[in-house]
Amino acid sequence: MNNTFRLQEYKALLYRLFLAYFFYFIVRLLFFLYNYELLKVDSVGDYLSLYYHGLAFDTTAILYTNLLFILFSVLPLAINTRKGYQTFLMWLYFITNLIAYATNFGDFIYYRYIYARTTVAVIDVIKNEDQANLLGRFLVSYWHVFLLFFVTAFAWVWLYKRVRVKPEGMPAYKLKYFGLSAVAFIITGLMVVGGIRGDFKKSTRPINIIDANRHVEKPEHADVVLNTPFAIIRTIGKTSFKKVHFVDESVVEQNFHPIKHYANNPKTTPNIVLIITESLGREYWGCMNKNRNIPGFVSYTPFLDSLAQHSLIFDNSYANGSKSIHGMSSILAGIPSFKDAFTSSPYPKQKIQSLVSTLEEMGYDTSFFHGAPNGSMGFQGFGNILGFDHYYGKTEYNNDADFDGSWGIWDEPFLQFMKTTLDKKQQPFFGTVFTVSSHEPYVVPDKYKGKFPKGTVPIHQTVGYTDYSFKKFFEAAKKSPWYSNTIFIITADHGNQIAYDEYRKVLNRHATPILIFKPDGSLKGVDSSLSQQIDIYPTVLDLIGYDKPFLSWGRSLVGDKQVQPYVISFNGNRYLFQRGNYICAFDGSKAIGFYDINDKGLEKNLIDKKNREMAEAEIACKAFLQDYFERIMDKKLYYKK
């Protein structure tokens, strides 16, 4: 009779699915423990509440992952209980589940860099890298994560085998067997559909990443609710690039004046050297933290701090994305990245007005330097779209003796290579370099071991090395004839490891510096108004007196009196718009929070006290996104008369 009703098979199926839930519970707890300083859950009760809400997202991920397993478990084949068939089911179960499960472990570490669950966009970042080399390094650096994965996977297999399906012969009542199996198949199918969608309501769309924010007050808590397989599955073949219409075009013009035309300075053609420093967030610079009163603060940038005394610095600046390629598009083309990177969208292959194209109009020779293997990080591809005249990578450097074994050529020799290459250029030139050494695995050349302070997190030592590399570069550049007629800009793509609570705050995780240096000393001081990566492009054009209209959502940091200082970014599935006295959190259709401008941790939501300035910030955020998506999708990323 049991064979007719297939009770042991259904019990085994439920047990096996329960195991998936159990191990998702374990991996969520491990994810939290690895990142508890960033996630800031106040109590066990709060964590359990987040776990409860996460069950819906676990259900979707588990059911998607196990669709084939469930199908083959409930098919009325009359051979389901045989040993060979059960072995097939076990292999199917663990191949699919452990691949999905492993992605959670990657976020134990990767979350510290992007402050979000991994999505398919990450594939666009790593597809140009040496994956075998990356895996080997991570295996050495984060062996404990791999160990935890294998320990939990072994436990999962052991528990799976504790409940076995005993072989049974052909059913005695075949009609009843197949009839009941068909009913069970239909019921199972309906349950799976409801579980994947999130519920059975006709009006409900399938739950998505953004739905995790419905259950939290702090945006970072959404990453506890979510799991990585869900985030990956829900972003396959999806893009957030969709046109929206919120406001009249006049509102866009009023807030951002996207077509700029500055007349603050006479037209000149100084050389431009733009240094985009890997991971060198504001946290590590002493000159960027003088007024923050951070207990026990230590600077790891002695040279940059000394250079800042003769420079114009912006100590309240932010990144417009979380990855290196986001920084490249934001800084060079003034195009930020939000939920999906612009460079990973369907739209980067178009005519783009940028720092590269405008300087080339003025007769500049343009070069991009990156010491990594050519094509790494997608920089060469996007550089070609922007139209750089020259690309200099590891291939052009042509000396593997200076390869760091991980990412590329050590910063010190590669910056010297850039200097000698620029020596051969006809002026004016525009040289951009993207450094590599201040990056995981946080090592320095053997000859400098012990030279730089170890600090309290591993990156501190490599920050010291990169700072020293800058010192050696500037010492050499001073001897070149082009030095005195050059504007130097130093910034970073994003932040990295965090040592101080001030920089664990949601917005400050993306705090990046901007320093502008002219050897003649004509630019000096500290500007603490809001600034961002997309402001660098219009600032350079204002400084050199570019005399034509151009497209930019940013503003000149040295002469724009029309656009009010603001910052826009994306975190925790929310757009975050800073301006004036407030921060507006926007979910893509409406404001879901307002915070005091100094509440960088987004801890006290003031939405119940919404005032006129808050409403204006929400309107401005809508205007930005409307113009952003429209211009990108309609291929209007340039000024056209």
XYZ file of C-alpha atoms in Angstrom:
641
model
C 0.000 0.000 0.000
C 2.868 2.367 0.788
C 4.197 1.741 -2.691
C 0.880 2.875 -4.157
C 0.840 6.099 -2.149
C 4.677 6.546 -2.454
C 4.817 7.830 1.121
C 8.488 7.029 1.699
C 9.454 8.838 -1.506
C 7.563 12.002 -0.575
C 8.935 11.911 2.972
C 12.451 11.560 1.564
C 11.840 14.479 -0.818
C 10.642 16.700 2.018
C 13.623 15.677 4.146
C 16.057 16.473 1.352
C 14.504 19.883 0.744
C 14.545 20.509 4.503
C 18.299 19.853 4.453
C 18.683 22.608 1.871
C 16.850 25.034 4.168
C 18.979 23.943 7.102
C 22.255 24.525 5.307
C 21.028 27.857 3.927
C 20.395 28.765 7.569
C 23.995 27.793 8.390
C 25.509 29.712 5.479
C 23.464 32.852 6.230
C 24.739 32.759 9.814
C 28.328 32.327 8.588
C 27.886 35.205 6.123
C 26.675 37.381 8.973
C 29.552 36.391 11.269
C 32.117 37.184 8.593
C 30.571 40.612 7.988
C 28.884 41.501 11.272
C 30.739 44.833 11.573
C 29.233 45.966 8.263
C 25.772 44.475 8.762
C 25.173 45.901 12.250
C 22.400 43.679 13.575
C 21.658 44.820 17.115
C 20.299 41.659 18.727
C 19.611 37.961 18.297
C 15.920 38.793 17.932
C 16.652 41.197 15.080
C 18.794 38.571 13.350
C 16.077 35.926 13.686
C 13.553 38.382 12.253
C 15.806 38.909 9.238
C 16.237 35.151 8.897
C 12.467 34.684 8.981
C 11.991 37.149 6.131
C 14.851 35.491 4.306
C 12.985 32.191 4.177
C 10.943 33.416 1.201
C 14.160 34.180 -0.707
C 15.677 30.858 0.360
C 12.564 29.111 -0.907
C 12.876 30.692 -4.331
C 16.578 29.855 -4.599
C 16.136 26.300 -3.346
C 13.196 25.568 -5.622
C 14.910 27.027 -8.698
C 18.037 25.023 -7.916
C 16.080 21.817 -7.339
C 13.558 22.001 -10.165
C 15.008 18.991 -11.976
C 15.541 17.083 -8.748
C 11.935 17.619 -7.671
C 10.675 16.723 -11.143
C 12.554 13.419 -11.237
C 11.595 12.692 -7.631
C 7.848 12.877 -8.272
C 7.594 11.491 -11.809
C 5.446 8.317 -11.735
C 7.975 6.016 -13.390
C 7.562 2.952 -11.131
C 11.368 2.678 -10.969
C 11.919 5.620 -8.635
C 12.813 3.471 -5.628
C 15.489 1.441 -7.369
C 19.063 1.903 -6.137
C 20.360 3.147 -9.493
C 17.609 5.755 -9.781
C 18.175 6.966 -6.219
C 21.907 7.268 -6.930
C 21.064 9.363 -9.993
C 18.847 11.593 -7.840
C 21.602 12.042 -5.265
C 24.143 13.152 -7.882
C 21.623 15.520 -9.464
C 20.769 16.929 -6.033
C 24.322 17.651 -4.966
C 25.690 18.864 -8.290
C 23.008 21.544 -8.516
C 22.775 22.384 -4.821
C 26.472 22.585 -4.028
C 27.217 24.816 -7.029
C 24.507 27.222 -5.885
C 25.503 26.855 -2.238
C 29.147 27.699 -2.982
C 28.237 31.157 -4.274
C 27.180 32.129 -0.740
C 30.691 31.402 0.501
C 32.194 33.726 -2.090
C 30.230 36.566 -0.549
C 31.820 35.964 2.855
C 34.769 37.890 1.407
C 33.476 39.675 -1.688
C 30.760 41.468 0.272
C 33.471 43.518 1.985
C 34.320 45.055 -1.357
C 30.984 45.638 -3.082
C 28.642 45.827 -0.043
C 25.992 43.840 -1.877
C 25.181 40.244 -2.688
C 26.891 39.012 -5.840
C 24.858 39.162 -9.062
C 25.577 38.096 -12.634
C 27.245 41.477 -13.159
C 30.267 40.066 -11.341
C 30.819 37.718 -14.277
C 31.525 40.761 -16.425
C 34.226 41.790 -13.967
C 36.051 38.454 -13.710
C 35.595 37.111 -17.254
C 38.632 39.064 -18.431
C 40.804 37.792 -15.571
C 42.924 34.688 -15.160
C 40.329 32.688 -13.232
C 42.740 29.876 -12.372
C 45.184 32.370 -10.877
C 42.412 34.120 -8.956
C 41.113 30.829 -7.562
C 44.591 29.767 -6.536
C 45.247 33.025 -4.681
C 41.879 33.004 -2.954
C 42.442 29.382 -1.934
C 45.646 30.434 -0.181
C 44.365 33.716 1.274
C 40.923 32.499 2.315
C 41.528 28.821 2.983
C 39.161 29.000 5.944
C 36.237 29.828 3.651
C 37.002 26.845 1.427
C 37.355 24.663 4.527
C 33.952 25.767 5.824
C 32.390 24.989 2.459
C 33.813 21.469 2.351
C 32.934 20.768 5.997
C 29.316 21.838 5.510
C 29.101 20.035 2.161
C 30.389 16.825 3.777
C 27.853 17.181 6.594
C 25.103 17.731 4.039
C 26.011 14.559 2.135
C 26.229 12.575 5.395
C 22.797 13.756 6.538
C 21.302 13.098 3.105
C 22.375 9.458 3.322
C 20.774 9.006 6.747
C 17.366 8.717 5.073
C 17.218 6.193 2.273
C 14.415 5.113 -0.013
C 14.033 1.344 0.156
C 13.609 -0.479 -3.161
C 10.074 -1.598 -3.877
C 8.626 -3.686 -6.655
C 6.020 -2.725 -9.220
C 2.881 -1.186 -7.651
C 0.056 -3.617 -7.025
C -2.579 -1.101 -8.062
C -1.134 0.605 -11.133
C -4.164 2.769 -11.911
C -4.283 4.083 -8.364
C -0.475 4.482 -8.344
C -0.396 6.594 -11.501
C -3.559 8.501 -10.584
C -2.335 9.479 -7.131
C 1.113 10.237 -8.549
C -0.446 12.560 -11.117
C -2.379 14.403 -8.416
C 0.778 14.682 -6.284
C 2.690 15.900 -9.344
C 0.180 18.692 -9.964
C 0.083 19.720 -6.304
C 3.885 19.726 -6.156
C 4.040 21.827 -9.311
C 1.631 24.383 -7.877
C 3.591 24.550 -4.627
C 6.829 25.064 -6.545
C 5.339 27.876 -8.621
C 3.987 29.576 -5.509
C 7.306 29.168 -3.714
C 9.274 30.648 -6.603
C 6.898 33.593 -6.951
C 6.759 34.309 -3.238
C 3.043 33.609 -2.787
C -0.055 32.539 -4.716
C -1.703 35.932 -5.181
C -2.512 36.731 -8.781
C -1.597 40.376 -8.234
C 1.863 39.571 -6.886
C 4.848 39.600 -9.197
C 7.674 37.146 -8.426
C 9.785 38.423 -5.546
C 12.936 40.202 -6.587
C 16.045 41.607 -4.948
C 14.343 44.903 -4.190
C 11.698 43.092 -2.122
C 14.275 42.332 0.552
C 14.159 46.011 1.485
C 10.483 45.776 2.431
C 11.427 44.013 5.638
C 14.331 46.149 6.873
C 15.024 49.565 8.288
C 18.750 49.580 7.537
C 19.630 48.978 3.857
C 22.514 46.651 4.706
C 20.074 44.291 6.460
C 18.592 43.443 3.068
C 21.807 41.523 2.383
C 21.104 39.334 5.423
C 17.595 38.654 4.128
C 18.914 37.758 0.678
C 21.038 34.812 -0.351
C 23.553 34.802 -3.202
C 21.960 32.143 -5.466
C 18.727 34.170 -5.394
C 20.588 37.366 -6.339
C 22.313 35.612 -9.228
C 19.196 33.835 -10.502
C 17.065 36.973 -10.379
C 19.603 38.994 -12.405
C 20.240 36.494 -15.196
C 19.265 38.139 -18.455
C 17.916 41.162 -16.603
C 18.877 44.815 -16.797
C 17.773 47.768 -14.719
C 18.094 50.035 -17.738
C 14.515 51.085 -18.360
C 13.191 54.487 -19.295
C 11.216 56.313 -16.656
C 9.238 59.521 -16.834
C 8.831 61.382 -13.586
C 9.209 65.067 -14.344
C 9.159 67.681 -17.073
C 12.433 68.215 -18.937
C 12.669 71.667 -17.401
C 13.181 70.029 -13.984
C 16.204 68.144 -15.316
C 17.642 71.379 -16.679
C 16.888 73.272 -13.492
C 18.662 70.767 -11.248
C 21.579 69.504 -13.339
C 22.095 71.594 -16.500
C 23.363 68.452 -18.268
C 24.724 70.468 -21.177
C 27.583 72.465 -19.697
C 29.396 75.420 -21.281
C 31.908 77.053 -18.975
C 33.608 80.396 -19.551
C 35.471 80.778 -16.273
C 39.025 80.405 -17.593
C 40.933 81.207 -20.788
C 41.552 78.323 -23.156
C 44.842 76.588 -22.381
C 46.381 73.195 -23.104
C 48.317 71.978 -20.062
C 49.156 68.303 -19.884
C 46.760 66.249 -17.775
C 47.865 63.286 -15.659
C 44.952 61.471 -14.014
C 45.770 58.795 -11.451
C 42.963 56.397 -10.514
C 44.241 54.538 -7.485
C 43.042 51.025 -6.825
C 41.029 50.858 -3.578
C 42.633 53.986 -2.048
C 39.512 55.259 -0.311
C 39.384 58.425 1.791
C 39.796 56.432 4.985
C 43.532 55.937 4.505
C 44.475 59.587 3.806
C 45.411 61.794 6.736
C 44.662 64.998 4.801
C 41.123 63.792 4.114
C 40.310 63.125 7.770
C 41.667 66.110 9.690
C 38.208 67.371 10.621
C 36.525 64.039 11.371
C 37.719 63.478 14.926
C 38.137 59.730 14.434
C 39.537 58.207 17.658
C 43.012 56.746 17.157
C 43.149 57.712 13.488
C 46.411 56.909 11.682
C 47.319 58.053 8.167
C 49.055 55.655 5.789
C 49.733 58.239 3.061
C 52.603 60.479 4.225
C 53.555 61.583 0.723
C 50.002 62.324 -0.398
C 49.420 64.237 2.827
C 52.452 66.397 2.063
C 51.337 66.881 -1.547
C 47.885 67.908 -0.286
C 49.427 70.945 1.418
C 50.164 72.304 -2.068
C 46.971 71.050 -3.711
C 43.231 71.594 -3.865
C 41.603 68.661 -2.100
C 37.985 67.572 -1.730
C 37.487 65.717 1.534
C 33.754 65.037 1.180
C 33.813 63.117 -2.075
C 32.211 59.805 -3.029
C 32.397 57.084 -5.641
C 29.513 56.612 -8.080
C 29.849 52.826 -8.088
C 31.393 49.933 -6.195
C 33.719 48.289 -8.719
C 36.818 49.361 -10.598
C 35.113 49.502 -13.986
C 32.401 51.703 -12.430
C 35.124 54.117 -11.402
C 36.556 54.231 -14.906
C 33.244 55.185 -16.539
C 32.361 57.650 -13.757
C 35.692 59.460 -13.745
C 36.523 59.520 -17.444
C 33.054 59.821 -18.963
C 30.938 61.120 -16.091
C 28.649 58.077 -16.336
C 27.845 56.512 -12.945
C 26.774 52.914 -12.389
C 23.898 51.884 -10.187
C 22.202 48.496 -9.915
C 23.865 47.370 -13.135
C 27.137 48.720 -14.455
C 26.821 50.928 -17.505
C 29.734 49.003 -19.023
C 27.887 45.685 -18.521
C 24.622 46.959 -19.963
C 23.559 46.619 -23.606
C 24.444 50.295 -24.200
C 28.184 51.127 -23.807
C 28.986 50.666 -27.501
C 27.954 54.110 -28.647
C 29.421 57.547 -29.183
C 30.334 58.916 -25.752
C 31.445 62.446 -25.019
C 34.112 62.171 -22.358
C 37.327 63.596 -21.031
C 39.070 61.586 -23.748
C 37.018 62.861 -26.683
C 36.981 66.507 -25.580
C 40.733 66.601 -24.982
C 41.378 64.923 -28.322
C 39.360 67.713 -29.944
C 41.889 70.104 -28.435
C 44.828 68.216 -29.933
C 45.802 66.087 -26.944
C 47.555 62.740 -27.302
C 45.632 60.349 -25.013
C 46.963 57.255 -23.237
C 45.632 54.742 -20.735
C 48.073 52.837 -18.501
C 47.182 49.722 -16.523
C 49.852 47.315 -15.321
C 47.590 44.262 -15.384
C 47.422 41.770 -18.272
C 45.957 43.542 -21.274
C 42.166 43.424 -21.272
C 41.957 42.906 -17.509
C 38.918 44.390 -15.733
C 37.404 45.320 -19.116
C 39.480 48.525 -19.147
C 40.952 48.037 -22.604
C 37.549 47.400 -24.163
C 35.967 50.467 -22.590
C 39.107 52.473 -23.328
C 38.667 51.629 -26.991
C 35.062 52.830 -26.850
C 36.197 56.128 -25.322
C 38.825 56.431 -28.024
C 42.201 56.472 -26.262
C 45.040 56.794 -28.747
C 47.243 54.365 -26.804
C 46.827 51.546 -24.291
C 49.802 50.470 -22.206
C 49.408 47.282 -20.207
C 51.532 44.439 -18.930
C 52.311 43.458 -22.503
C 53.784 46.857 -23.358
C 55.702 46.965 -20.072
C 57.324 43.722 -21.218
C 59.166 42.706 -18.061
C 57.556 39.956 -16.012
C 60.280 40.295 -13.387
C 58.176 43.142 -11.973
C 54.911 41.171 -12.005
C 53.385 40.956 -8.527
C 52.156 37.420 -9.169
C 48.514 38.424 -8.814
C 47.203 41.511 -10.560
C 49.942 43.172 -12.560
C 53.161 45.147 -12.458
C 54.085 46.640 -9.088
C 53.046 50.289 -8.817
C 56.525 51.754 -8.358
C 58.104 50.429 -11.582
C 54.912 50.837 -13.589
C 54.534 54.503 -12.631
C 58.155 54.989 -13.680
C 57.295 53.306 -16.982
C 54.428 55.753 -17.425
C 56.758 58.671 -16.714
C 59.337 57.574 -19.286
C 56.571 56.902 -21.827
C 55.128 60.385 -21.289
C 58.639 61.817 -21.715
C 58.455 60.691 -25.340
C 55.028 62.225 -25.992
C 54.400 65.404 -27.870
C 52.627 67.945 -25.670
C 49.841 68.393 -24.787
C 49.072 64.889 -23.600
C 46.477 63.245 -21.388
C 47.770 60.252 -19.448
C 45.517 58.130 -17.253
C 46.895 55.387 -15.054
C 44.956 52.816 -13.037
C 47.187 51.394 -10.306
C 47.058 47.793 -9.058
C 49.138 47.232 -5.917
C 46.774 48.434 -3.172
C 44.608 45.374 -3.677
C 44.104 41.897 -2.277
C 46.282 39.904 -1.504
C 47.844 43.026 0.098
C 51.521 42.245 -0.395
C 54.503 44.442 -1.185
C 57.719 43.679 -3.073
C 60.183 41.591 -1.084
C 62.712 44.424 -0.938
C 60.167 46.598 0.915
C 58.979 44.063 3.470
C 58.920 45.770 6.858
C 59.282 49.272 5.385
C 55.623 50.283 5.624
C 53.379 50.198 8.705
C 51.322 47.022 8.941
C 48.436 48.967 10.463
C 45.316 47.206 11.671
C 44.025 45.726 8.397
C 46.109 44.112 5.624
C 45.550 46.884 3.062
C 47.345 49.462 5.219
C 50.753 48.103 4.250
C 49.972 48.219 0.536
C 48.553 51.745 0.840
C 51.931 52.739 2.254
C 53.677 51.110 -0.697
C 51.461 52.830 -3.272
C 51.956 56.160 -1.501
C 55.725 55.603 -1.698
C 55.367 54.755 -5.381
C 53.660 58.118 -5.903
C 56.547 59.833 -4.128
C 59.093 58.203 -6.432
C 56.957 59.056 -9.482
C 56.706 62.738 -8.592
C 60.428 62.913 -7.812
C 61.168 61.575 -11.281
C 58.480 63.647 -13.020
C 59.910 66.880 -11.572
C 62.946 66.351 -13.784
C 60.856 66.122 -16.973
C 60.268 69.214 -19.127
C 56.505 68.630 -19.164
C 56.089 68.604 -15.363
C 55.644 72.342 -14.762
C 52.908 72.530 -17.409
C 50.809 69.679 -16.041
C 47.676 69.320 -13.949
C 47.739 66.201 -11.764
C 44.510 64.644 -10.451
C 44.606 61.785 -7.949
C 41.487 59.861 -6.991
C 40.359 56.271 -6.332
C 37.924 53.827 -7.875
C 36.386 52.829 -4.511
C 37.269 52.074 -0.909
C 38.423 48.782 0.530
C 39.108 47.262 3.939
C 37.688 49.268 6.831
C 39.448 49.991 10.118
C 37.285 52.756 11.614
C 33.597 52.806 12.475
C 33.165 56.106 10.635
C 33.815 54.313 7.370
C 31.584 51.362 8.157
C 28.626 53.680 7.730
C 26.672 52.834 4.578
C 27.539 55.948 2.592
C 31.098 56.313 3.835
C 31.990 52.873 2.535
C 32.128 54.581 -0.849
C 34.081 57.631 0.291
C 36.845 58.417 -2.200
C 39.310 61.308 -2.415
C 39.899 63.946 -5.061
C 43.195 65.846 -5.155
C 44.172 68.368 -7.843
C 47.778 69.547 -7.963
C 49.418 72.194 -10.136
C 53.173 72.629 -9.692
C 52.842 76.409 -9.818
C 50.784 76.318 -6.606
C 47.807 78.116 -8.130
C 45.342 75.530 -6.771
C 45.393 75.114 -3.005
C 42.962 74.561 -0.187
C 40.339 72.202 1.228
C 36.802 72.059 -0.136
C 34.366 70.115 2.043
C 31.284 70.517 -0.125
C 29.755 67.357 -1.571
C 31.650 66.044 -4.574
C 31.794 62.821 -6.569
C 33.705 61.014 -9.284
C 31.516 62.358 -12.093
C 32.615 65.894 -11.152
C 36.215 65.278 -12.269
C 35.447 65.392 -16.009
C 33.721 68.819 -16.013
C 36.259 70.184 -13.509
C 39.178 69.456 -15.839
C 37.402 71.058 -18.801
C 36.610 74.141 -16.715
C 40.234 74.443 -15.566
C 41.616 74.395 -19.108
C 38.939 76.655 -20.564
C 37.292 74.157 -22.930
C 35.146 76.521 -24.984
C 32.415 74.248 -26.371
C 29.213 72.815 -24.882
C 29.523 69.274 -23.553
C 27.352 66.710 -21.771
C 27.967 66.058 -18.085
C 25.776 65.227 -15.105
C 28.594 66.319 -12.821
C 29.636 69.854 -11.987
C 32.901 71.757 -12.071
C 34.320 71.763 -8.576
C 36.169 75.011 -9.270
C 33.608 77.186 -11.019
C 30.091 75.783 -11.369
C 27.618 78.130 -9.666
C 24.466 76.668 -11.239
C 24.406 73.080 -10.003
C 24.002 72.617 -6.267
C 26.583 70.165 -4.831
C 25.136 66.641 -4.704
C 26.118 62.978 -4.796
C 24.195 60.068 -6.282
C 25.026 56.422 -5.667
C 23.395 53.001 -5.275
C 23.501 50.755 -2.227
C 21.222 48.136 -0.706
C 18.959 48.207 -3.774
C 18.303 51.913 -3.252
C 19.458 55.037 -4.988
C 20.979 57.391 -2.444
C 20.857 61.078 -3.292
C 22.741 63.505 -1.049
C 22.101 67.223 -1.319
C 21.766 70.140 1.030
C 20.668 69.019 4.480
C 19.320 65.585 3.559
C 19.894 62.189 2.053
C 17.042 60.742 -0.015
C 16.699 56.962 -0.318
C 14.783 56.147 -3.518
C 13.612 52.678 -4.602
C 13.226 53.456 -8.294
C 9.684 54.761 -8.093
C 9.355 56.673 -4.815
C 11.291 57.902 -1.820
C 11.388 55.347 0.979
C 13.525 57.310 3.389
C 15.016 60.685 4.260
C 17.982 61.134 6.555
C 19.966 64.011 7.948
C 22.985 64.746 5.724
C 25.289 63.768 8.612
C 23.517 60.444 9.174
C 25.822 58.525 6.823
C 24.795 55.262 8.448
C 21.136 55.861 7.492
C 20.012 55.052 11.005
C 17.156 57.510 11.623
C 14.515 57.684 8.904
C 12.819 61.096 8.837
C 10.229 60.263 6.191
C 7.381 61.010 8.605
C 8.749 64.549 8.889
C 9.032 65.151 5.160
C 9.506 68.827 4.346
C 9.958 70.944 1.243
C 13.709 70.390 0.954
C 13.229 66.630 1.220
C 10.545 66.720 -1.476
C 12.858 68.728 -3.730
C 15.638 66.176 -3.212
C 13.269 63.380 -4.263
C 12.262 65.325 -7.375
C 15.913 65.957 -8.230
C 16.723 62.255 -7.842
C 13.854 61.385 -10.174
C 15.034 63.994 -12.678
C 18.558 62.573 -12.672
C 17.423 58.984 -13.237
C 14.992 60.026 -15.954
C 17.693 61.830 -17.919
C 20.299 59.146 -17.183
C 18.314 56.234 -18.585
C 16.891 58.216 -21.489
C 20.243 59.489 -22.736
C 21.936 56.107 -22.364
C 19.167 54.106 -24.036
C 18.587 56.651 -26.805
C 22.354 56.862 -27.427
C 22.590 60.551 -26.646
C 25.706 60.548 -24.499
C 27.158 63.556 -26.290
C 26.230 67.125 -27.023
C 24.522 67.499 -30.371
C 23.642 70.911 -31.733
